[in-house]
Short mmCIF file of C-alpha atoms and ligand atoms in Angstrom, two decimals:
data_model
loop_
_atom_site.label_atom_id
_atom_site.label_comp_id
_atom_site.label_asym_id
_atom_site.label_seq_id
_atom_site.Cartn_x
_atom_site.Cartn_y
_atom_site.Cartn_z
CA MET A 233 6.67 37.52 1.09
CA SER A 234 7.70 34.13 -0.28
CA ALA A 235 9.12 33.97 -3.78
CA PRO A 236 7.18 32.06 -6.47
CA LEU A 237 8.83 28.76 -7.37
CA ILE A 238 7.38 26.62 -10.15
CA VAL A 239 8.11 22.95 -10.75
CA ILE A 240 7.23 21.61 -14.20
CA GLY A 241 6.49 17.88 -14.05
CA ASN A 242 4.65 16.10 -11.27
CA GLY A 243 6.67 12.89 -11.20
CA MET A 244 9.02 11.23 -8.75
CA ALA A 245 11.79 13.86 -8.78
CA ALA A 246 9.25 16.68 -8.32
CA ALA A 247 7.56 14.99 -5.34
CA LYS A 248 10.89 14.30 -3.63
CA PHE A 249 12.05 17.86 -4.29
CA CYS A 250 8.87 19.34 -2.75
CA GLU A 251 9.28 17.11 0.29
CA GLU A 252 12.93 18.08 0.78
CA LEU A 253 12.24 21.77 0.20
CA ALA A 254 9.40 21.70 2.74
CA ASN A 255 11.79 20.09 5.26
CA GLN A 256 14.60 22.55 4.64
CA GLY A 257 13.12 25.82 3.55
CA LEU A 258 9.37 25.88 4.23
CA GLY A 259 7.99 29.40 3.81
CA ARG A 260 10.85 30.63 1.70
CA TYR A 261 8.97 29.94 -1.54
CA SER A 262 5.37 29.65 -2.61
CA VAL A 263 5.49 26.48 -4.68
CA ALA A 264 3.30 25.49 -7.64
CA VAL A 265 3.69 22.14 -9.43
CA ILE A 266 2.45 21.79 -13.01
CA GLY A 267 1.85 18.20 -14.14
CA ALA A 268 0.72 16.94 -17.53
CA GLU A 269 -0.71 13.67 -16.21
CA PRO A 270 -4.19 13.91 -14.66
CA HIS A 271 -3.11 12.37 -11.32
CA LEU A 272 -1.37 13.16 -8.08
CA ALA A 273 2.31 12.16 -8.28
CA TYR A 274 2.71 8.39 -8.12
CA ASN A 275 5.51 5.87 -7.82
CA ARG A 276 6.32 5.19 -11.46
CA VAL A 277 8.63 2.32 -10.50
CA LEU A 278 5.54 0.44 -9.28
CA LEU A 279 3.76 0.67 -12.64
CA SER A 280 5.18 -2.81 -13.29
CA SER A 281 3.49 -4.11 -10.15
CA LEU A 282 0.29 -2.32 -11.16
CA LEU A 283 0.43 -4.00 -14.56
CA ALA A 284 1.07 -7.37 -12.93
CA GLY A 285 -2.00 -6.85 -10.72
CA GLU A 286 0.06 -6.89 -7.51
CA VAL A 287 -0.96 -3.40 -6.34
CA THR A 288 -3.79 -0.94 -7.03
CA ALA A 289 -3.60 2.60 -8.44
CA GLY A 290 -4.28 3.92 -4.92
CA ASP A 291 -1.31 1.98 -3.53
CA ILE A 292 1.18 3.72 -5.80
CA GLU A 293 0.20 7.32 -4.98
CA LEU A 294 3.28 8.96 -3.45
CA ARG A 295 1.48 11.52 -1.27
CA ASN A 296 -2.20 12.21 -0.70
CA ARG A 297 -3.93 15.53 -1.36
CA ASP A 298 -3.73 16.55 2.33
CA TRP A 299 0.03 16.11 2.33
CA TRP A 300 0.47 18.55 -0.56
CA GLN A 301 -2.00 20.97 0.99
CA ALA A 302 -0.26 20.88 4.38
CA ARG A 303 2.94 22.01 2.66
CA GLY A 304 1.19 24.82 0.86
CA VAL A 305 1.93 23.42 -2.61
CA THR A 306 -0.46 24.48 -5.38
CA LEU A 307 -1.04 21.52 -7.70
CA ILE A 308 -2.00 22.14 -11.29
CA TYR A 309 -2.31 18.75 -12.94
CA GLY A 310 -3.75 17.44 -16.17
CA ARG A 311 -2.45 20.62 -17.81
CA PRO A 312 0.97 20.57 -19.49
CA ALA A 313 3.28 23.57 -19.51
CA LEU A 314 3.68 24.71 -23.12
CA SER A 315 6.62 27.09 -23.05
CA ILE A 316 8.98 29.10 -20.89
CA ASP A 317 9.48 32.83 -21.38
CA THR A 318 13.05 33.25 -20.14
CA GLU A 319 13.02 37.05 -20.57
CA ARG A 320 10.02 37.65 -18.34
CA ASN A 321 10.42 34.53 -16.13
CA ARG A 322 6.98 33.12 -16.95
CA VAL A 323 5.63 29.66 -17.76
CA ASN A 324 2.81 29.42 -20.30
CA LEU A 325 0.28 26.64 -19.85
CA ALA A 326 -1.75 24.74 -22.42
CA ASP A 327 -4.98 26.44 -21.31
CA GLY A 328 -3.64 29.91 -22.21
CA SER A 329 -2.83 30.95 -18.63
CA SER A 330 0.67 31.86 -17.50
CA LEU A 331 2.53 31.94 -14.17
CA GLY A 332 5.51 34.03 -13.11
CA PHE A 333 8.47 32.56 -11.25
CA SER A 334 11.55 33.62 -9.39
CA LYS A 335 12.88 30.06 -9.59
CA LEU A 336 11.84 27.33 -12.03
CA VAL A 337 12.61 23.62 -11.66
CA LEU A 338 12.29 21.37 -14.69
CA ALA A 339 11.41 17.79 -13.70
CA THR A 340 9.89 16.61 -16.96
CA GLY A 341 11.31 13.05 -16.97
CA SER A 342 11.80 11.14 -20.22
CA HIS A 343 10.00 10.10 -23.38
CA PRO A 344 9.91 6.42 -24.30
CA ILE A 345 12.00 5.85 -27.43
CA ARG A 346 10.04 4.96 -30.56
CA LEU A 347 11.97 3.11 -33.25
CA PRO A 348 12.47 4.76 -36.64
CA ILE A 349 10.82 1.89 -38.52
CA PRO A 350 7.62 1.60 -40.54
CA GLY A 351 4.42 0.86 -38.61
CA MET A 352 5.31 2.52 -35.29
CA GLU A 353 2.20 4.70 -35.47
CA LEU A 354 -0.25 1.80 -35.92
CA PRO A 355 -2.96 1.29 -33.30
CA GLY A 356 -1.86 -1.61 -31.09
CA VAL A 357 1.75 -0.37 -30.83
CA MET A 358 2.23 0.87 -27.27
CA THR A 359 4.83 2.11 -24.81
CA PHE A 360 5.11 1.69 -21.04
CA ARG A 361 5.80 4.88 -19.13
CA GLU A 362 2.61 6.29 -17.61
CA ARG A 363 -0.44 5.18 -15.69
CA ALA A 364 -2.50 5.63 -18.84
CA ASP A 365 -0.22 3.11 -20.57
CA VAL A 366 -1.01 0.50 -17.92
CA ASP A 367 -4.75 1.00 -18.49
CA ALA A 368 -4.25 0.67 -22.25
CA LEU A 369 -2.06 -2.43 -21.90
CA LEU A 370 -4.52 -4.16 -19.58
CA ALA A 371 -7.37 -3.36 -21.95
CA ALA A 372 -5.40 -4.89 -24.84
CA ALA A 373 -3.78 -7.91 -23.17
CA LYS A 374 -6.46 -10.55 -22.84
CA PRO A 375 -6.16 -14.35 -22.79
CA GLY A 376 -5.21 -15.36 -26.32
CA THR A 377 -3.82 -11.95 -27.33
CA ARG A 378 -0.47 -12.30 -29.09
CA ALA A 379 1.88 -9.75 -27.54
CA ILE A 380 5.40 -8.90 -28.63
CA VAL A 381 7.69 -6.80 -26.47
CA ILE A 382 10.59 -5.13 -28.27
CA GLY A 383 13.43 -4.81 -25.75
CA GLY A 384 14.79 -7.26 -23.19
CA GLY A 385 15.90 -4.69 -20.64
CA LEU A 386 14.32 -4.13 -17.23
CA LEU A 387 11.28 -2.31 -18.60
CA GLY A 388 10.65 -4.80 -21.41
CA LEU A 389 10.84 -7.80 -19.09
CA GLU A 390 8.53 -6.20 -16.56
CA ALA A 391 6.07 -5.30 -19.32
CA ALA A 392 6.27 -8.84 -20.72
CA THR A 393 5.63 -10.39 -17.32
CA GLY A 394 2.65 -8.07 -16.78
CA VAL A 395 0.89 -8.79 -20.06
CA ALA A 396 1.70 -12.51 -19.77
CA ALA A 397 0.09 -12.51 -16.32
CA ALA A 398 -3.00 -10.98 -17.96
CA GLY A 399 -3.14 -14.00 -20.28
CA ALA A 400 -1.33 -12.75 -23.41
CA ARG A 401 0.90 -15.15 -25.33
CA THR A 402 4.09 -13.14 -25.02
CA THR A 403 7.38 -12.96 -26.90
CA VAL A 404 10.34 -10.72 -26.06
CA ILE A 405 12.51 -9.61 -28.98
CA HIS A 406 15.96 -8.44 -27.97
CA LEU A 407 18.67 -7.10 -30.22
CA MET A 408 21.61 -8.15 -28.02
CA ASP A 409 22.87 -11.65 -27.21
CA ARG A 410 21.64 -11.56 -23.61
CA LEU A 411 18.86 -10.01 -21.55
CA MET A 412 19.55 -6.85 -19.51
CA GLU A 413 23.05 -6.66 -20.97
CA ARG A 414 23.59 -3.22 -19.45
CA GLN A 415 23.16 -4.60 -15.95
CA LEU A 416 24.05 -8.30 -16.18
CA ASP A 417 27.04 -10.33 -17.25
CA PRO A 418 26.53 -13.32 -19.60
CA ARG A 419 26.03 -15.92 -16.85
CA ALA A 420 23.42 -13.91 -14.99
CA GLY A 421 21.80 -13.03 -18.32
CA ALA A 422 21.51 -16.74 -19.20
CA LEU A 423 19.94 -17.57 -15.81
CA LEU A 424 17.49 -14.74 -16.30
CA LYS A 425 16.50 -16.02 -19.74
CA GLN A 426 15.74 -19.45 -18.24
CA ALA A 427 13.65 -17.87 -15.48
CA VAL A 428 11.67 -15.73 -17.96
CA GLU A 429 11.07 -18.70 -20.27
CA ALA A 430 9.92 -20.76 -17.31
CA ARG A 431 7.02 -18.29 -17.06
CA GLY A 432 5.89 -19.20 -20.55
CA ILE A 433 7.41 -16.11 -22.18
CA GLU A 434 9.31 -16.75 -25.40
CA VAL A 435 12.67 -14.93 -25.70
CA LEU A 436 14.35 -14.25 -29.06
CA LEU A 437 17.89 -12.93 -28.69
CA GLY A 438 19.97 -11.30 -31.43
CA ALA A 439 16.70 -10.39 -33.16
CA SER A 440 16.29 -7.05 -34.85
CA THR A 441 12.95 -5.52 -35.80
CA ALA A 442 12.62 -4.28 -39.38
CA ALA A 443 8.98 -3.15 -39.39
CA ILE A 444 5.62 -3.41 -37.68
CA GLU A 445 3.07 -4.69 -40.14
CA GLY A 446 -0.59 -3.72 -40.17
CA GLN A 447 -3.79 -5.08 -41.63
CA GLU A 448 -7.35 -3.82 -42.09
CA SER A 449 -9.80 -4.76 -39.36
CA ALA A 450 -13.34 -3.73 -38.39
CA GLU A 451 -11.80 -0.79 -36.46
CA GLY A 452 -9.53 0.25 -39.32
CA ARG A 453 -5.90 -0.53 -39.96
CA ARG A 454 -4.05 -1.87 -36.89
CA VAL A 455 -1.02 -3.92 -35.94
CA ALA A 456 -0.93 -7.51 -37.23
CA GLY A 457 2.68 -8.57 -36.87
CA LEU A 458 6.32 -7.78 -36.48
CA ARG A 459 8.79 -8.31 -39.30
CA LEU A 460 12.32 -9.25 -38.23
CA SER A 461 15.37 -8.22 -40.25
CA ASP A 462 15.93 -11.86 -41.24
CA GLY A 463 12.52 -11.78 -42.98
CA ARG A 464 10.49 -13.74 -40.41
CA LEU A 465 7.01 -12.39 -39.67
CA LEU A 466 5.77 -12.88 -36.11
CA PRO A 467 1.99 -12.42 -35.78
CA ALA A 468 0.98 -9.93 -33.09
CA ASP A 469 -2.14 -8.14 -31.84
CA LEU A 470 -0.13 -5.97 -29.49
CA VAL A 471 3.44 -4.65 -29.74
CA ILE A 472 5.06 -2.98 -26.73
CA VAL A 473 8.10 -0.87 -27.49
CA ALA A 474 10.49 -0.90 -24.52
CA CYS A 475 13.77 0.17 -26.10
CA GLY A 476 14.78 2.80 -23.59
CA VAL A 477 14.03 6.42 -22.88
CA ARG A 478 15.28 9.82 -23.99
CA PRO A 479 15.35 12.82 -21.64
CA ASN A 480 12.41 15.15 -22.12
CA ALA A 481 14.27 18.41 -22.71
CA ASP A 482 11.62 19.77 -25.10
CA LEU A 483 10.65 22.89 -23.11
CA ALA A 484 14.23 23.74 -22.20
CA ARG A 485 15.43 23.34 -25.78
CA ALA A 486 12.63 25.51 -27.15
CA ALA A 487 13.46 28.15 -24.52
CA GLY A 488 17.08 28.26 -25.69
CA LEU A 489 18.66 26.65 -22.59
CA ASP A 490 21.86 24.64 -23.17
CA CYS A 491 20.86 21.06 -23.94
CA ASN A 492 22.70 18.01 -25.11
CA ARG A 493 20.85 14.71 -24.65
CA GLY A 494 19.23 16.26 -21.57
CA VAL A 495 19.04 19.73 -20.03
CA MET A 496 22.63 20.51 -19.07
CA VAL A 497 23.13 21.29 -15.38
CA ASP A 498 26.10 22.10 -13.14
CA ASP A 499 26.86 20.67 -9.67
CA GLY A 500 24.14 22.93 -8.23
CA LEU A 501 21.60 21.54 -10.76
CA ALA A 502 21.43 24.99 -12.41
CA THR A 503 20.90 25.24 -16.15
CA SER A 504 22.41 27.88 -18.41
CA HIS A 505 19.73 30.28 -17.07
CA ALA A 506 20.51 31.31 -13.47
CA ASP A 507 16.87 31.04 -12.28
CA ILE A 508 16.11 27.69 -13.94
CA HIS A 509 17.16 24.29 -12.60
CA ALA A 510 16.62 20.75 -13.85
CA ILE A 511 16.41 17.48 -11.90
CA GLY A 512 15.61 13.84 -12.57
CA GLU A 513 15.71 12.06 -15.89
CA CYS A 514 15.47 15.27 -17.94
CA ALA A 515 18.78 16.56 -16.52
CA GLU A 516 22.24 15.88 -17.90
CA HIS A 517 25.09 16.29 -15.42
CA ARG A 518 28.75 15.94 -16.44
CA GLY A 519 27.63 14.20 -19.64
CA GLN A 520 25.53 11.65 -17.75
CA VAL A 521 21.77 11.12 -17.97
CA TYR A 522 20.12 8.59 -15.69
CA GLY A 523 17.06 6.42 -16.24
CA LEU A 524 16.66 5.47 -12.60
CA VAL A 525 14.94 6.98 -9.59
CA GLU A 526 17.81 7.12 -7.09
CA PRO A 527 19.82 9.73 -9.05
CA ALA A 528 16.59 11.74 -9.45
CA TYR A 529 16.21 11.69 -5.65
CA ASP A 530 19.86 12.69 -5.22
CA HIS A 531 19.24 15.67 -7.54
CA ALA A 532 16.11 16.61 -5.58
CA ARG A 533 17.93 16.56 -2.22
CA VAL A 534 20.84 18.64 -3.45
CA LEU A 535 18.68 21.22 -5.21
CA ALA A 536 16.38 21.62 -2.19
CA ARG A 537 19.40 22.32 -0.02
CA CYS A 538 20.81 24.82 -2.53
CA LEU A 539 17.47 26.64 -2.85
CA ALA A 540 17.08 26.66 0.94
CA GLY A 541 20.32 28.62 1.03
CA ARG A 542 22.60 25.81 2.22
CA ALA A 543 25.81 24.52 0.69
CA ALA A 544 25.37 21.40 -1.43
CA ALA A 545 26.82 19.95 -4.61
CA TYR A 546 25.83 16.99 -6.74
CA GLU A 547 28.76 14.90 -7.93
CA GLY A 548 27.05 12.00 -9.70
CA SER A 549 25.35 8.79 -8.54
CA ILE A 550 26.38 5.14 -8.34
CA THR A 551 23.30 3.26 -9.48
CA ALA A 552 21.79 -0.14 -8.79
CA THR A 553 19.06 -2.07 -10.54
CA ASN A 554 16.51 -4.50 -9.16
CA LEU A 555 14.23 -6.40 -11.52
CA LYS A 556 10.66 -6.38 -10.19
CA VAL A 557 9.34 -9.70 -11.43
CA SER A 558 7.99 -11.70 -8.53
CA GLY A 559 10.00 -14.86 -7.94
CA VAL A 560 12.93 -13.70 -10.10
CA HIS A 561 15.58 -12.00 -8.00
CA VAL A 562 18.14 -9.97 -9.91
CA PHE A 563 20.36 -7.19 -8.58
CA SER A 564 23.17 -5.30 -10.26
CA ALA A 565 25.23 -2.34 -9.06
CA GLY A 566 28.33 -0.43 -10.07
CA ASP A 567 30.74 -1.52 -12.76
CA PHE A 568 30.52 -5.21 -13.71
CA THR A 569 32.52 -5.01 -16.92
CA GLY A 570 35.75 -6.13 -15.21
CA GLY A 571 38.93 -5.86 -17.28
CA ALA A 572 42.46 -4.77 -16.50
CA GLY A 573 43.19 -4.10 -12.82
CA THR A 574 40.06 -5.87 -11.58
CA GLN A 575 39.46 -9.27 -10.01
CA ASP A 576 36.25 -11.31 -9.74
CA ILE A 577 34.93 -13.34 -6.83
CA VAL A 578 32.28 -15.76 -8.11
CA LEU A 579 29.91 -17.92 -6.10
CA SER A 580 27.69 -20.05 -8.28
CA ASP A 581 25.27 -22.96 -7.93
CA PRO A 582 23.37 -23.39 -11.20
CA GLY A 583 21.39 -26.27 -9.66
CA ILE A 584 19.49 -23.85 -7.44
CA GLY A 585 19.78 -20.86 -9.80
CA LEU A 586 22.22 -18.99 -7.59
CA TYR A 587 24.94 -16.72 -8.95
CA ARG A 588 26.91 -14.02 -7.22
CA ARG A 589 29.80 -12.12 -8.80
CA LEU A 590 31.71 -9.39 -7.01
CA ILE A 591 34.15 -7.22 -8.92
CA LEU A 592 37.13 -5.85 -6.98
CA ARG A 593 39.77 -3.30 -7.83
CA GLN A 594 43.12 -3.55 -6.05
CA ASP A 595 45.59 -0.69 -6.06
CA GLY A 596 48.06 1.09 -3.81
CA GLN A 597 45.21 2.29 -1.57
CA GLY A 598 43.78 -1.17 -0.90
CA THR A 599 41.02 -3.38 -2.26
CA ARG A 600 37.63 -1.93 -3.10
CA LEU A 601 34.37 -3.41 -4.32
CA ILE A 602 33.41 -1.69 -7.57
CA GLY A 603 30.56 -3.85 -8.89
CA ALA A 604 28.16 -6.65 -7.94
CA VAL A 605 25.83 -8.91 -9.91
CA LEU A 606 23.47 -11.12 -7.92
CA PHE A 607 20.99 -13.65 -9.26
CA GLY A 608 18.70 -15.88 -7.21
CA ASP A 609 19.45 -14.43 -3.76
CA THR A 610 19.61 -10.64 -3.75
CA ALA A 611 19.14 -10.08 -0.02
CA ASP A 612 22.69 -8.69 0.35
CA GLY A 613 22.38 -6.33 -2.65
CA LEU A 614 22.07 -3.12 -0.67
CA PHE A 615 24.97 -4.11 1.57
CA TYR A 616 27.20 -4.47 -1.49
CA LEU A 617 25.85 -1.23 -2.94
CA ASP A 618 26.80 0.60 0.27
CA LEU A 619 30.28 -0.92 0.10
CA ILE A 620 30.67 0.24 -3.51
CA ARG A 621 29.49 3.74 -2.63
CA SER A 622 31.72 4.01 0.45
CA GLY A 623 34.88 3.00 -1.43
CA ARG A 624 35.97 1.29 1.78
CA ASP A 625 39.02 -1.00 1.83
CA ILE A 626 37.68 -4.57 2.17
CA GLY A 627 41.05 -6.35 1.74
CA ALA A 628 40.91 -7.95 5.21
CA GLN A 629 37.37 -9.31 4.65
CA ARG A 630 37.82 -10.51 1.12
CA ALA A 631 37.71 -14.25 2.00
CA ASP A 632 34.21 -13.86 3.48
CA LEU A 633 32.89 -11.12 1.20
CA ALA A 634 30.92 -13.38 -1.14
CA PHE A 635 28.93 -14.84 1.76
CA GLY A 636 27.52 -11.46 2.79
CA PRO A 637 27.60 -9.42 6.00
CA THR A 638 26.33 -12.25 8.23
CA PHE A 639 29.53 -14.17 7.65
CA MET A 640 31.95 -11.26 7.72
CA THR A 641 33.60 -11.41 11.11
CA ASP A 642 35.36 -8.34 12.55
CA PHE A 643 33.57 -6.08 10.10
CA ASP A 644 31.52 -3.12 11.21
CA THR A 645 28.70 -3.18 8.67
CA ALA A 646 27.43 0.21 9.91
CA GLU A 647 30.60 1.75 8.50
CA ALA A 648 29.73 0.52 5.02
CA ALA A 649 26.57 2.60 4.92
C1 FAD B 839 7.47 0.70 -15.61
C2 FAD B 839 8.66 1.40 -15.04
C3 FAD B 839 9.45 0.73 -14.10
C4 FAD B 839 10.56 1.37 -13.56
N1 FAD B 839 11.31 0.69 -12.65
C5 FAD B 839 12.37 1.31 -12.09
C6 FAD B 839 13.17 0.64 -11.11
O1 FAD B 839 12.95 -0.52 -10.77
N2 FAD B 839 14.20 1.32 -10.54
C7 FAD B 839 14.47 2.61 -10.88
O2 FAD B 839 15.41 3.20 -10.34
N3 FAD B 839 13.75 3.26 -11.83
C8 FAD B 839 12.72 2.64 -12.43
N4 FAD B 839 11.97 3.30 -13.38
C9 FAD B 839 12.38 4.68 -13.75
C10 FAD B 839 11.82 5.68 -12.74
O3 FAD B 839 10.43 5.60 -12.72
C11 FAD B 839 12.28 7.08 -13.16
O4 FAD B 839 13.68 7.11 -13.05
C12 FAD B 839 11.69 8.20 -12.32
O5 FAD B 839 10.29 8.21 -12.41
C13 FAD B 839 12.27 9.54 -12.79
O6 FAD B 839 11.61 10.60 -12.16
P1 FAD B 839 11.38 11.99 -12.94
O7 FAD B 839 10.60 12.83 -11.99
O8 FAD B 839 12.64 12.46 -13.51
O9 FAD B 839 10.44 11.60 -14.18
P2 FAD B 839 8.94 11.11 -14.16
O10 FAD B 839 8.64 10.33 -12.94
O11 FAD B 839 8.71 10.47 -15.48
O12 FAD B 839 8.07 12.45 -14.09
C14 FAD B 839 8.05 13.39 -15.11
C15 FAD B 839 6.67 14.01 -15.17
O13 FAD B 839 6.75 15.22 -15.90
C16 FAD B 839 5.57 15.36 -16.65
N5 FAD B 839 5.78 16.32 -17.74
C17 FAD B 839 6.56 16.20 -18.83
N6 FAD B 839 6.46 17.30 -19.60
C18 FAD B 839 5.61 18.13 -18.97
C19 FAD B 839 5.09 19.44 -19.29
N7 FAD B 839 5.47 20.08 -20.39
N8 FAD B 839 4.22 19.99 -18.44
C20 FAD B 839 3.84 19.35 -17.31
N9 FAD B 839 4.29 18.12 -16.97
C21 FAD B 839 5.17 17.52 -17.79
C22 FAD B 839 5.31 13.94 -17.15
O14 FAD B 839 3.98 13.79 -17.56
C23 FAD B 839 5.65 13.14 -15.88
O15 FAD B 839 4.52 12.97 -15.08
C24 FAD B 839 10.88 2.69 -13.95
C25 FAD B 839 10.08 3.36 -14.90
C26 FAD B 839 8.99 2.71 -15.45
C27 FAD B 839 8.15 3.42 -16.47
#
C-alpha cells in the first residue's frame, strides 16, 4: 500500500514537486495537496501579465484537472491547513477535518510584507501576491484613479505597469536611490527609470513613506493619500504595497519546528522533524531564503528524488531576474556588486538604451563570469546565466564575451549549459 504524503500549499513549488514525484516515484505515495486559494495551481510569475491584460486566468493555470487526476493526486483547495500535529503525524484543516501523513511537505510560499506604519489597514491599501489581488486591483484601477505603488523592485514595477495600463495615474515611491537596486547597478537602474517614466509612470526615489492617510467616504473610511517622511502628502485612491515578502512559516512555527526567517531545512530539504520537509519560498536553507521560482523548482526536484529513494542534495541556487514589462528588457544574474578581485566588461550605447555589464573574477584557476546585468537587449541572458552556473574558465574568450555566443569563436556553447 502506498504511504500517505501531504503537501500543504498548492503553488508553484507544490505543482513542480508533484510532477517530479510522479516521474520518479509514482505509486510509492498516495498524494494529497491542500491549498488555501480556491484555484488549481497557477503560474504566479504570470500574475503581472494577467494584471497587464496580456494573458487570461485560464492561460496561467499550470496543469489542468485531468493532469492531476491522471497522477492520482487528491486536490483539496479553497481550504487552508490550520495546524500540524507532530506527535500523531496529522494535519488539521479549517473545516474541522484532519488527515494523517507518513510524509508532509510544506510549500506555503510567502506573505507580502506590510509596513509598520499607520493606515496600512485602510480599504484601498492592497498587496500583489494572489489571483484574488489581481481581481481587486483591476476593480480598483480605473481611468482617473490615483494609484501609488510603494516599492520600486520587480514586483512594484510590474504592479505599477499593470495598473497604469488599466488607466490609473500611477506613482512609484522607492526608498533607495535607484530602482531594483538588488538586481541592477546604478547605470542600469537609471536606464530603467527612464523607461518606466516614458510609460507615464512617475518615479520618486529616496522617498520614505510615513503613513497612509484616510478620509470618510460614502463607503466609510478609506485611503485618501500617502504621507512621505518629508511631510509631503500625495493624494491616492489606491495604494499598492510591494515592499517584499516574508516566508510563510506560520504552521511550522506553531508546530514547534525549527524556524528562523523561514522553515529551516538541511540539504535533503528535511526540517527538524524527520517526516516533514519544506520547499519553495517558505524554506530557509543554509541561512538563505529565496523569493524566486527557480530555487523553488530546484528544491522540488531534489526533494522528489530523495522521497523516491534516490540520492540527491540541494546546495543552493544561483538566481536570475527578468523584469516582465513588455518593451522593457532587463536581466540580472549572479553577483553584480564587483569589488576587490573582480573586473568589469561594459558595453554601453545610451543612445539606443543598451547596456551590458559582465563581472569577472580572475584567480589561480582561471577567469570566471560571476555576474551579468543586461538592459535593452537581454537575448543572451540565459547564456550568461549558464556560464555563471558552470563556473567555466572563459579566459580565452574574454575579448568576445560581451558580444554573446554568436560572436564567440572556438567556444562550445553546449558546454556552458
Ligand atoms: C506578481 C508576481 C510576479 C513574480 N515574478 C517572478 C519572476 O519574474 N521570476 C521569479 O523567479 N519569481 C517571480 N515571482 C515569485 C514566484 O511567484 C515565487 O517564487 C513562487 O511562486 C514560489 O513558489 P512557492 O510554491 O514557494 O509559493 P507560492 O507559489 O506562493 O505558493 C504557496 C501557496 O501556499 C498556499 N498556502 C499558504 N498557507 C497555506 C495553508 N495554511 N494551507 C493551505 N495552503 C496554504 C498559498 O495560498 C499559496 O497558494 C513573482 C511573484 C509574484 C506575486
